[in-house]
Amino acid sequence: MKVTKMLKVNRWEDIDWKTVEQSIFRKQNQMYRAALASNITEVRKLQRDLLKDPYARLLSVKRVTSENTGKNTAGVDKVVIRSNEERLSLAQRMNLDKDYKAKPLKRTYIPKSNGKLRPLGIPTIEDRAYQALVKIALEPEWEAKFSENTYGFRPGRCTIDACMAVWHNLKCRKGDVMVIDADIEGCFDNLNHQYILDKLKGTSNNILRAINQWFKCGYIDDGILHETEAGTPQGGVISPLLCNIGLWGIDFELYEHLIITRKPADKNLKPFYGFVSSIKKRCREHAPSVGFMQYADDFVIVCENKDYLERVMEVLPAILDKRGLKLSEAKTRQVAFHQGDSFKFLGFVFDKWKSGKHGKQYKVTFYPDPDKVYAFAKKIREWTKMIRLFEYSNKSELTKKADHLRMMVNGWLNYYKWAMDASHGFMKLRRELETILYKAYEDVHKHRSSRHDFMERYVGKVERRGRLVDRFILGDVAFGIFDISTDVSWKKVQTARSPFDGDTEYWGCRNAILTGSMAEKLYRIQGGYCPICTSKLHWYESWERHHKNKNRMDNKLSNMQLVHKRCHRRQHYADKLSLGAGCPERGTSRSVGKVAGRPVTSP
């Protein structure tokens, strides 16, 4: 039966996305709870229902063709879906059966920070929609299985959560400890296909068949078709989930080898899920001896002494080998963590400093990596030279370039501001920015101005809510206010929680924090409700900021509202399209809002 007949709609614009998203999340929540209760039969039933659910197909197409940042990137077939008729047609013909065959990937390369190139495999739009559908059906089950110590590519978790987990683990230990700062070499490119398929054993045959197709479809580089024997290509919608499935269990197996006296699993627990539950319990019991924190292919292992470190290094290569992986010799370090001997993780430096009145106590902290600070300053320096900002006599061009520079700096600051000692790196960046701006703008004056005159004219201190912050100005155009004087605290995600557990209040607040400080304030002021439709702002829904007076330059808190993306569209286009309560998802339109400093364009 066709999707449009079941939904009783003939147009993409008439779809009630609130009903679609809530219906899918309800089933995902049921699957997550069934997985926690070891009800495998119910999990499989819900997975089959989601694969056949027209709402799931519509949502997967919407995410791939409207919401994803790569929606305008074509695969080998050079097809990009932009019109609503094409979106509805794709949702109608989606059928994950024996006849489905994946097309080869388009190989492209992006530069890495070390100067090398990272290979990406770009699937076709249709294959991406199928991958999004399978991800909807698989993710809740695996969220119930994944270790509490893994943070990479998981909903509701981020890099700062992983850093806070490392910091907490180091802080609670007395004396010097041994740390393994490990990195897996070519993780995405070398994962064993059969190992992942064995982990998925028992899942729907259609899902297994589709995943095997994505593994073996190959890629086209310079017009030549290459076969793929290992790895999950970076660039696919489902690749991060498959990578996590392949890496799943590293800490479980590590603790199993370290436990001298093994405790039997609870007999009341069902097979496999009972194994997972008992191992998770033992992981917590032995965490004081060895701490394990993982973000994708980067992980930190904290050992209370050298004996544990040697035992870990004995078994870790074998654990990775059966997954087709190995440690990177260049990036893996063994560190005796004490004052003066630090290590790096996810762009931060973890260090131990003396503290206290007499310097006999130690403080564990982490701050932005100085190498990252200078690399970013170099990027700004090259950017200012390239655009020759003051060659633009048009003030609108000046504003445009200043806005771009502001977004670059704010994006960098928004990532590093959560460090325990963020100001340690921010002060270095401030000095670099002052030097860069002084050299770039000294030609504005006919005579060479002094640095003091420049600072008074272009760089000033302003007070905001009782704190002094830097305000860099280009003539009459301010390109940013950067708070570098106060460190911001981050509350780590609760260890055993998942967005699929149904606690919309907790995850709504966390999503608001992740979206940006403005969104967090609006979420709390509005009590977590959308003022347009008066319904809850759920974490799985897209949010946007709405300007009450329709002036996008007026970003005062009193003029802002946090609303659903669908409600935002309705608010702006209801009169023009005469749809009343409809929620148009237009094929082409201008940008209507921003979230967390990032431009958000309508689909």
C-alpha positions as semicolon CSV with decimal commas, in nm:
position;residue;x (nm);y (nm);z (nm)
1;M;0,000;0,000;0,000
2;K;0,131;0,341;-0,090
3;V;0,252;0,580;0,175
4;T;0,032;0,867;0,059
5;K;-0,283;0,650;0,080
6;M;-0,205;0,542;0,436
7;L;-0,133;0,901;0,540
8;K;-0,430;1,036;0,346
9;V;-0,217;1,314;0,198
10;N;-0,122;1,389;-0,159
11;R;0,141;1,654;-0,094
12;W;0,461;1,666;0,109
13;E;0,352;2,003;0,250
14;D;0,042;1,849;0,412
15;I;0,231;1,594;0,623
16;D;0,190;1,646;0,998
17;W;0,552;1,610;1,108
18;K;0,464;1,638;1,475
19;T;0,257;1,319;1,447
20;V;0,528;1,149;1,239
21;E;0,811;1,223;1,483
22;Q;0,611;1,137;1,793
23;S;0,491;0,808;1,643
24;I;0,844;0,698;1,554
25;F;0,988;0,804;1,889
26;R;0,714;0,613;2,072
27;K;0,818;0,290;1,899
28;Q;1,187;0,361;1,957
29;N;1,117;0,417;2,326
30;Q;0,930;0,084;2,344
31;M;1,221;-0,092;2,172
32;Y;1,475;0,060;2,410
33;R;1,276;-0,050;2,715
34;A;1,226;-0,398;2,568
35;A;1,602;-0,428;2,509
36;L;1,675;-0,329;2,870
37;A;1,424;-0,591;2,986
38;S;1,591;-0,857;2,765
39;N;1,269;-0,898;2,567
40;I;1,438;-0,989;2,238
41;T;1,113;-1,100;2,074
42;E;0,956;-0,758;2,126
43;V;1,272;-0,585;2,000
44;R;1,266;-0,779;1,673
45;K;0,893;-0,718;1,627
46;L;0,935;-0,343;1,670
47;Q;1,228;-0,339;1,428
48;R;1,019;-0,510;1,161
49;D;0,735;-0,265;1,225
50;L;0,967;0,034;1,184
51;L;1,108;-0,096;0,856
52;K;0,753;-0,119;0,717
53;D;0,621;0,196;0,886
54;P;0,547;0,470;0,626
55;Y;0,618;0,731;0,892
56;A;0,972;0,594;0,931
57;R;1,027;0,614;0,555
58;L;0,901;0,969;0,539
59;L;1,120;1,071;0,832
60;S;1,429;0,907;0,684
61;V;1,375;1,088;0,352
62;K;1,320;1,418;0,534
63;R;1,639;1,383;0,736
64;V;1,848;1,302;0,431
65;T;1,703;1,551;0,182
66;S;1,604;1,840;0,411
67;E;1,793;1,841;0,741
68;N;2,131;1,684;0,665
69;T;2,413;1,926;0,584
70;G;2,512;1,708;0,287
71;K;2,167;1,718;0,128
72;N;2,303;1,896;-0,181
73;T;2,591;1,650;-0,230
74;A;2,522;1,394;-0,502
75;G;2,653;1,038;-0,524
76;V;2,775;0,852;-0,830
77;D;2,434;0,892;-0,998
78;K;2,465;1,275;-0,974
79;V;2,108;1,297;-0,838
80;V;2,010;1,558;-0,578
81;I;1,652;1,572;-0,450
82;R;1,528;1,926;-0,395
83;S;1,156;1,925;-0,480
84;N;0,883;1,796;-0,250
85;E;0,737;1,581;-0,528
86;E;1,069;1,395;-0,556
87;R;1,084;1,349;-0,180
88;L;0,736;1,199;-0,169
89;S;0,812;0,977;-0,467
90;L;1,127;0,843;-0,298
91;A;0,935;0,765;0,022
92;Q;0,669;0,583;-0,180
93;R;0,908;0,352;-0,363
94;M;1,134;0,267;-0,068
95;N;1,123;-0,108;-0,006
96;L;1,403;-0,283;0,180
97;D;1,357;-0,630;0,031
98;K;1,564;-0,882;-0,164
99;D;1,558;-0,663;-0,476
100;Y;1,741;-0,374;-0,309
101;K;2,094;-0,323;-0,440
102;A;2,326;-0,047;-0,320
103;K;2,516;0,165;-0,570
104;P;2,894;0,224;-0,542
105;L;3,020;0,514;-0,334
106;K;3,170;0,832;-0,475
107;R;3,520;0,873;-0,334
108;T;3,624;1,223;-0,232
109;Y;3,900;1,358;-0,009
110;I;3,909;1,628;0,257
111;P;4,225;1,770;0,421
112;K;4,320;1,665;0,775
113;S;4,490;1,884;1,034
114;N;4,821;1,697;0,984
115;G;4,827;1,777;0,612
116;K;4,710;1,435;0,496
117;L;4,383;1,363;0,315
118;R;4,087;1,183;0,469
119;P;3,894;0,962;0,222
120;L;3,515;0,990;0,227
121;G;3,264;0,759;0,060
122;I;2,951;0,946;-0,052
123;P;2,644;0,722;-0,108
124;T;2,362;0,820;-0,340
125;I;2,064;1,007;-0,193
126;E;1,848;0,694;-0,223
127;D;2,103;0,477;-0,041
128;R;2,132;0,743;0,230
129;A;1,755;0,730;0,281
130;Y;1,772;0,351;0,323
131;Q;2,060;0,390;0,568
132;A;1,861;0,644;0,770
133;L;1,569;0,398;0,779
134;V;1,790;0,115;0,908
135;K;1,945;0,349;1,165
136;I;1,598;0,438;1,297
137;A;1,529;0,065;1,345
138;L;1,867;-0,033;1,495
139;E;1,979;0,255;1,716
140;P;1,744;0,211;2,018
141;E;1,842;-0,155;2,065
142;W;2,212;-0,078;2,054
143;E;2,178;0,224;2,281
144;A;2,060;-0,024;2,544
145;K;2,369;-0,241;2,481
146;F;2,644;0,018;2,445
147;S;2,882;0,067;2,733
148;E;2,837;0,359;2,970
149;N;3,199;0,453;2,898
150;T;3,156;0,525;2,525
151;Y;3,063;0,874;2,406
152;G;3,140;0,902;2,034
153;F;2,865;0,929;1,771
154;R;2,587;0,859;2,021
155;P;2,269;1,067;2,064
156;G;2,275;1,290;2,369
157;R;2,652;1,260;2,420
158;C;2,938;1,480;2,307
159;T;3,313;1,528;2,331
160;I;3,287;1,736;2,648
161;D;3,107;1,448;2,822
162;A;3,402;1,222;2,737
163;C;3,649;1,482;2,865
164;M;3,454;1,526;3,188
165;A;3,450;1,147;3,236
166;V;3,831;1,141;3,204
167;W;3,862;1,436;3,442
168;H;3,635;1,276;3,704
169;N;3,829;0,949;3,681
170;L;4,163;1,123;3,731
171;K;4,039;1,352;4,005
172;C;3,910;1,073;4,229
173;R;4,245;0,888;4,236
174;K;4,513;0,955;4,496
175;G;4,875;0,983;4,399
176;D;5,025;0,933;4,056
177;V;4,852;0,701;3,811
178;M;4,944;0,545;3,478
179;V;4,751;0,657;3,169
180;I;4,728;0,494;2,827
181;D;4,640;0,757;2,566
182;A;4,548;0,528;2,276
183;D;4,438;0,578;1,918
184;I;4,322;0,312;1,670
185;E;4,494;0,327;1,334
186;G;4,251;0,363;1,041
187;C;3,948;0,260;1,244
188;F;3,679;0,327;0,983
189;D;3,888;0,177;0,701
190;N;3,991;-0,149;0,867
191;L;3,691;-0,276;1,067
192;N;3,620;-0,643;0,997
193;H;3,292;-0,680;0,806
194;Q;3,218;-1,031;0,929
195;Y;3,276;-0,931;1,291
196;I;3,010;-0,659;1,267
197;L;2,765;-0,892;1,089
198;D;2,818;-1,153;1,362
199;K;2,733;-0,891;1,624
200;L;2,411;-0,818;1,433
201;K;2,317;-1,186;1,414
202;G;1,948;-1,234;1,490
203;T;1,848;-0,900;1,340
204;S;1,607;-0,885;1,045
205;N;1,741;-1,053;0,731
206;N;1,654;-0,742;0,531
207;I;1,875;-0,532;0,758
208;L;2,165;-0,778;0,741
209;R;2,133;-0,800;0,363
210;A;2,130;-0,421;0,326
211;I;2,432;-0,371;0,556
212;N;2,625;-0,637;0,365
213;Q;2,538;-0,450;0,043
214;W;2,680;-0,127;0,185
215;F;2,995;-0,310;0,292
216;K;3,057;-0,469;-0,048
217;C;2,929;-0,201;-0,289
218;G;3,279;-0,061;-0,351
219;Y;3,369;0,295;-0,449
220;I;3,449;0,485;-0,767
221;D;3,767;0,693;-0,769
222;D;3,875;0,868;-1,091
223;G;3,624;0,663;-1,286
224;I;3,762;0,328;-1,162
225;L;3,552;0,090;-0,949
226;H;3,738;-0,041;-0,643
227;E;3,618;-0,325;-0,423
228;T;3,595;-0,289;-0,043
229;E;3,706;-0,582;0,172
230;A;3,707;-0,409;0,510
231;G;3,592;-0,094;0,685
232;T;3,276;0,113;0,696
233;P;3,310;0,422;0,472
234;Q;3,315;0,765;0,633
235;G;3,036;0,970;0,481
236;G;2,745;0,729;0,515
237;V;2,449;0,797;0,745
238;I;2,480;0,464;0,924
239;S;2,863;0,444;0,929
240;P;2,908;0,590;1,282
241;L;2,655;0,342;1,426
242;L;2,824;0,047;1,251
243;C;3,161;0,170;1,377
244;N;3,029;0,178;1,735
245;I;2,887;-0,173;1,693
246;G;3,228;-0,293;1,576
247;L;3,403;-0,127;1,872
248;W;3,139;-0,238;2,121
249;G;3,266;-0,458;2,403
250;I;3,631;-0,349;2,418
251;D;3,599;-0,241;2,781
252;F;3,387;-0,546;2,867
253;E;3,654;-0,782;2,735
254;L;3,929;-0,579;2,898
255;Y;3,766;-0,608;3,240
256;E;3,703;-0,980;3,182
257;H;4,077;-1,036;3,133
258;L;4,165;-0,826;3,437
259;I;3,923;-0,999;3,672
260;I;4,109;-1,277;3,852
261;T;3,807;-1,433;4,022
262;R;3,515;-1,431;3,782
263;K;3,165;-1,398;3,918
264;P;2,892;-1,607;3,750
265;A;2,625;-1,420;3,559
266;D;2,280;-1,389;3,715
267;K;2,085;-1,702;3,618
268;N;1,759;-1,506;3,603
269;L;1,892;-1,293;3,318
270;K;1,834;-1,416;2,965
271;P;2,126;-1,514;2,736
272;F;2,332;-1,237;2,577
273;Y;2,144;-0,952;2,745
274;G;2,215;-1,120;3,078
275;F;2,582;-1,132;2,983
276;V;2,580;-0,762;2,900
277;S;2,408;-0,667;3,226
278;S;2,642;-0,873;3,444
279;I;2,954;-0,744;3,269
280;K;2,833;-0,383;3,305
281;K;2,793;-0,448;3,678
282;R;3,145;-0,589;3,705
283;C;3,284;-0,295;3,506
284;R;3,154;-0,065;3,778
285;E;3,300;-0,288;4,052
286;H;3,649;-0,287;3,902
287;A;3,648;0,074;3,780
288;P;3,865;0,188;4,077
289;S;4,153;-0,023;3,940
290;V;4,119;0,058;3,571
291;G;3,912;0,338;3,417
292;F;3,813;0,322;3,050
293;M;3,676;0,620;2,851
294;Q;3,622;0,600;2,476
295;Y;3,525;0,845;2,203
296;A;3,507;0,656;1,871
297;D;3,864;0,546;1,789
298;D;4,025;0,754;2,067
299;F;4,024;0,621;2,420
300;V;4,194;0,677;2,755
301;I;4,267;0,398;3,003
302;V;4,357;0,506;3,356
303;C;4,544;0,243;3,562
304;E;4,612;0,277;3,934
305;N;4,964;0,132;3,899
306;K;5,217;0,008;3,645
307;D;5,117;-0,356;3,697
308;Y;4,766;-0,290;3,568
309;L;4,907;-0,092;3,275
310;E;5,127;-0,385;3,169
311;R;4,835;-0,627;3,194
312;V;4,617;-0,397;2,984
313;M;4,884;-0,362;2,714
314;E;4,918;-0,741;2,701
315;V;4,553;-0,808;2,617
316;L;4,451;-0,491;2,429
317;P;4,618;-0,579;2,094
318;A;4,441;-0,917;2,087
319;I;4,105;-0,755;2,163
320;L;4,149;-0,514;1,872
321;D;4,296;-0,774;1,636
322;K;3,977;-0,979;1,608
323;R;3,803;-0,661;1,498
324;G;4,065;-0,610;1,227
325;L;4,219;-0,316;1,414
326;K;4,548;-0,224;1,576
327;L;4,686;0,058;1,786
328;S;4,859;0,350;1,617
329;E;5,222;0,344;1,729
330;A;5,265;0,712;1,649
331;K;4,965;0,833;1,852
332;T;4,953;0,585;2,143
333;R;5,135;0,697;2,459
334;Q;5,193;0,559;2,807
335;V;5,205;0,843;3,059
336;A;5,291;0,848;3,427
337;F;5,037;1,117;3,513
338;H;5,196;1,362;3,755
339;Q;5,292;1,726;3,753
340;G;5,470;1,817;3,431
341;D;5,371;1,506;3,235
342;S;5,038;1,564;3,059
343;F;4,848;1,400;2,775
344;K;4,607;1,516;2,505
345;F;4,254;1,397;2,434
346;L;3,998;1,541;2,189
347;G;4,179;1,874;2,152
348;F;4,235;1,928;2,525
349;V;4,543;1,889;2,745
350;F;4,495;1,702;3,075
351;D;4,744;1,817;3,335
352;K;4,812;1,815;3,709
353;W;4,907;2,138;3,886
354;K;5,015;2,216;4,239
355;S;4,752;2,390;4,447
356;G;4,679;2,483;4,804
357;K;4,842;2,734;5,034
358;H;5,173;2,549;5,060
359;G;5,162;2,380;4,720
360;K;5,134;2,032;4,870
361;Q;4,804;1,949;4,702
362;Y;4,741;1,879;4,336
363;K;4,468;1,994;4,102
364;V;4,367;1,790;3,796
365;T;4,253;2,011;3,511
366;F;4,217;2,023;3,135
367;Y;4,246;2,320;2,901
368;P;4,260;2,391;2,524
369;D;4,561;2,242;2,350
370;P;4,812;2,527;2,284
371;D;4,889;2,373;1,945
372;K;4,519;2,406;1,854
373;V;4,520;2,768;1,975
374;Y;4,815;2,866;1,756
375;A;4,684;2,665;1,460
376;F;4,352;2,850;1,482
377;A;4,529;3,185;1,516
378;K;4,731;3,099;1,205
379;K;4,407;3,019;1,022
380;I;4,264;3,361;1,112
381;R;4,588;3,529;1,007
382;E;4,580;3,361;0,666
383;W;4,212;3,440;0,628
384;T;4,257;3,812;0,697
385;K;4,542;3,828;0,446
386;M;4,343;3,643;0,183
387;I;4,029;3,855;0,186
388;R;4,208;4,192;0,231
389;L;3,919;4,313;0,438
390;F;3,977;4,684;0,398
391;E;3,985;4,671;0,018
392;Y;3,605;4,648;0,031
393;S;3,467;5,000;0,022
394;N;3,109;4,874;0,045
395;K;3,000;4,859;0,408
396;S;2,771;4,562;0,338
397;E;3,075;4,366;0,219
398;L;3,261;4,467;0,533
399;T;2,970;4,350;0,746
400;K;2,954;4,020;0,558
401;K;3,324;3,949;0,604
402;A;3,314;4,055;0,968
403;D;3,019;3,824;1,027
404;H;3,212;3,532;0,878
405;L;3,510;3,602;1,101
406;R;3,285;3,627;1,405
407;M;3,129;3,289;1,327
408;M;3,475;3,131;1,295
409;V;3,592;3,262;1,630
410;N;3,266;3,198;1,814
411;G;3,252;2,842;1,681
412;W;3,601;2,776;1,816
413;L;3,520;2,937;2,151
414;N;3,191;2,749;2,188
415;Y;3,378;2,419;2,166
416;Y;3,663;2,500;2,404
417;K;3,475;2,713;2,657
418;W;3,365;2,406;2,856
419;A;3,720;2,316;2,963
420;M;3,799;2,336;3,333
421;D;4,056;2,610;3,262
422;A;3,935;2,748;2,930
423;S;4,081;3,092;3,002
424;H;4,426;2,930;2,998
425;G;4,390;2,893;2,622
426;F;4,162;3,190;2,561
427;M;4,417;3,441;2,687
428;K;4,667;3,309;2,432
429;L;4,408;3,342;2,158
430;R;4,324;3,695;2,271
431;R;4,687;3,804;2,240
432;E;4,712;3,640;1,898
433;L;4,392;3,812;1,781
434;E;4,515;4,151;1,897
435;T;4,840;4,107;1,705
436;I;4,662;3,982;1,392
437;L;4,406;4,263;1,393
438;Y;4,669;4,527;1,461
439;K;4,880;4,416;1,165
440;A;4,577;4,377;0,938
441;Y;4,418;4,714;1,016
442;E;4,716;4,948;1,065
443;D;4,692;5,047;0,697
444;V;4,352;5,207;0,765
445;H;4,531;5,521;0,886
446;K;4,757;5,721;0,659
447;H;5,012;5,744;0,935
448;R;5,125;5,444;1,135
449;S;4,913;5,432;1,451
450;S;5,049;5,313;1,780
451;R;4,930;4,987;1,931
452;H;4,775;5,186;2,216
453;D;4,568;5,395;1,972
454;F;4,463;5,081;1,790
455;M;4,352;4,915;2,113
456;E;4,143;5,216;2,209
457;R;3,982;5,242;1,865
458;Y;3,923;4,879;1,769
459;V;3,946;4,670;2,086
460;G;3,758;4,759;2,400
461;K;3,637;4,607;2,721
462;V;3,265;4,612;2,788
463;E;3,077;4,495;3,094
464;R;2,810;4,232;3,043
465;R;2,619;4,096;3,341
466;G;2,894;4,200;3,579
467;R;3,180;4,050;3,376
468;L;3,436;4,219;3,154
469;V;3,451;4,078;2,804
470;D;3,645;4,172;2,490
471;R;3,471;4,347;2,205
472;F;3,664;4,358;1,879
473;I;3,538;4,617;1,632
474;L;3,595;4,682;1,263
475;G;3,518;5,049;1,227
476;D;3,149;5,067;1,316
477;V;3,099;4,691;1,276
478;A;3,135;4,472;1,583
479;F;3,231;4,116;1,495
480;G;3,208;3,955;1,833
481;I;3,193;3,970;2,206
482;F;3,417;3,700;2,355
483;D;3,394;3,611;2,721
484;I;3,746;3,496;2,809
485;S;3,753;3,591;3,175
486;T;3,530;3,323;3,327
487;D;3,532;2,945;3,283
488;V;3,193;2,782;3,222
489;S;3,107;2,460;3,402
490;W;2,963;2,161;3,217
491;K;2,741;1,896;3,374
492;K;2,827;1,555;3,233
493;V;2,551;1,335;3,097
494;Q;2,416;1,091;3,354
495;T;2,605;0,767;3,300
496;A;2,328;0,515;3,236
497;R;2,092;0,745;3,048
498;S;1,984;0,747;2,683
499;P;1,758;0,985;2,487
500;F;1,537;0,685;2,409
501;D;1,446;0,635;2,777
502;G;1,151;0,873;2,744
503;D;1,263;1,140;2,994
504;T;1,182;1,433;2,766
505;E;1,238;1,692;3,040
506;Y;1,598;1,588;3,108
507;W;1,695;1,552;2,743
508;G;1,513;1,869;2,643
509;C;1,723;2,069;2,889
510;R;2,045;1,903;2,769
511;N;1,958;1,965;2,404
512;A;1,897;2,331;2,483
513;I;2,242;2,355;2,645
514;L;2,407;2,185;2,346
515;T;2,220;2,411;2,102
516;G;2,356;2,730;2,259
517;S;2,333;2,965;2,554
518;M;2,047;3,164;2,400
519;A;1,844;2,847;2,336
520;E;1,907;2,729;2,691
521;K;1,775;3,055;2,837
522;L;1,470;3,056;2,610
523;Y;1,397;2,692;2,691
524;R;1,393;2,766;3,063
525;I;1,189;3,086;3,025
526;Q;0,928;2,904;2,813
527;G;0,922;2,604;3,044
528;G;1,019;2,371;2,761
529;Y;0,713;2,453;2,548
530;C;0,682;2,595;2,198
531;P;0,482;2,924;2,219
532;I;0,328;2,871;1,872
533;C;0,180;2,521;1,904
534;T;0,194;2,510;2,288
535;S;0,339;2,156;2,279
536;K;0,664;2,029;2,432
537;L;1,000;2,093;2,268
538;H;1,131;1,736;2,240
539;W;1,500;1,662;2,188
540;Y;1,435;1,462;1,870
541;E;1,263;1,757;1,701
542;S;1,436;2,039;1,512
543;W;1,433;2,377;1,688
544;E;1,484;2,730;1,560
545;R;1,487;3,079;1,707
546;H;1,203;3,308;1,604
547;H;1,218;3,689;1,606
548;K;0,891;3,836;1,729
549;N;0,928;4,168;1,546
550;K;1,062;3,996;1,228
551;N;1,387;4,192;1,257
552;R;1,663;3,933;1,236
553;M;1,921;4,185;1,357
554;D;1,737;4,236;1,687
555;N;1,870;3,945;1,896
556;K;1,758;4,066;2,236
557;L;1,627;3,794;2,464
558;S;1,291;3,972;2,490
559;N;1,252;3,955;2,111
560;M;1,336;3,585;2,077
561;Q;1,133;3,265;2,098
562;L;1,246;2,903;2,078
563;V;1,005;2,718;1,848
564;H;0,976;2,400;1,647
565;K;1,121;2,421;1,298
566;R;0,785;2,317;1,151
567;C;0,608;2,587;1,356
568;H;0,861;2,844;1,238
569;R;0,781;2,758;0,876
570;R;0,410;2,785;0,942
571;Q;0,450;3,120;1,116
572;H;0,641;3,272;0,824
573;Y;0,459;3,116;0,530
574;A;0,099;3,061;0,643
575;D;-0,027;3,388;0,497
576;K;0,166;3,354;0,172
577;L;0,069;2,992;0,107
578;S;-0,279;3,008;0,267
579;L;-0,222;2,680;0,447
580;G;-0,351;2,786;0,785
581;A;-0,240;2,516;1,027
582;G;-0,034;2,339;0,764
583;C;0,340;2,310;0,800
584;P;0,503;2,368;0,460
585;E;0,838;2,202;0,392
586;R;0,937;2,395;0,083
587;G;1,180;2,269;-0,173
588;T;1,361;2,602;-0,206
589;S;1,343;2,909;0,014
590;R;1,562;3,154;0,196
591;S;1,713;3,114;0,540
592;V;1,471;3,209;0,815
593;G;1,665;3,165;1,137
594;K;1,979;3,062;1,322
595;V;2,046;2,813;1,597
596;A;2,361;2,839;1,810
597;G;2,524;3,077;1,564
598;R;2,483;2,840;1,270
599;P;2,266;2,943;0,972
600;V;1,960;2,725;0,932
601;T;1,802;2,714;0,588
602;S;1,464;2,579;0,508
603;P;1,456;2,245;0,325
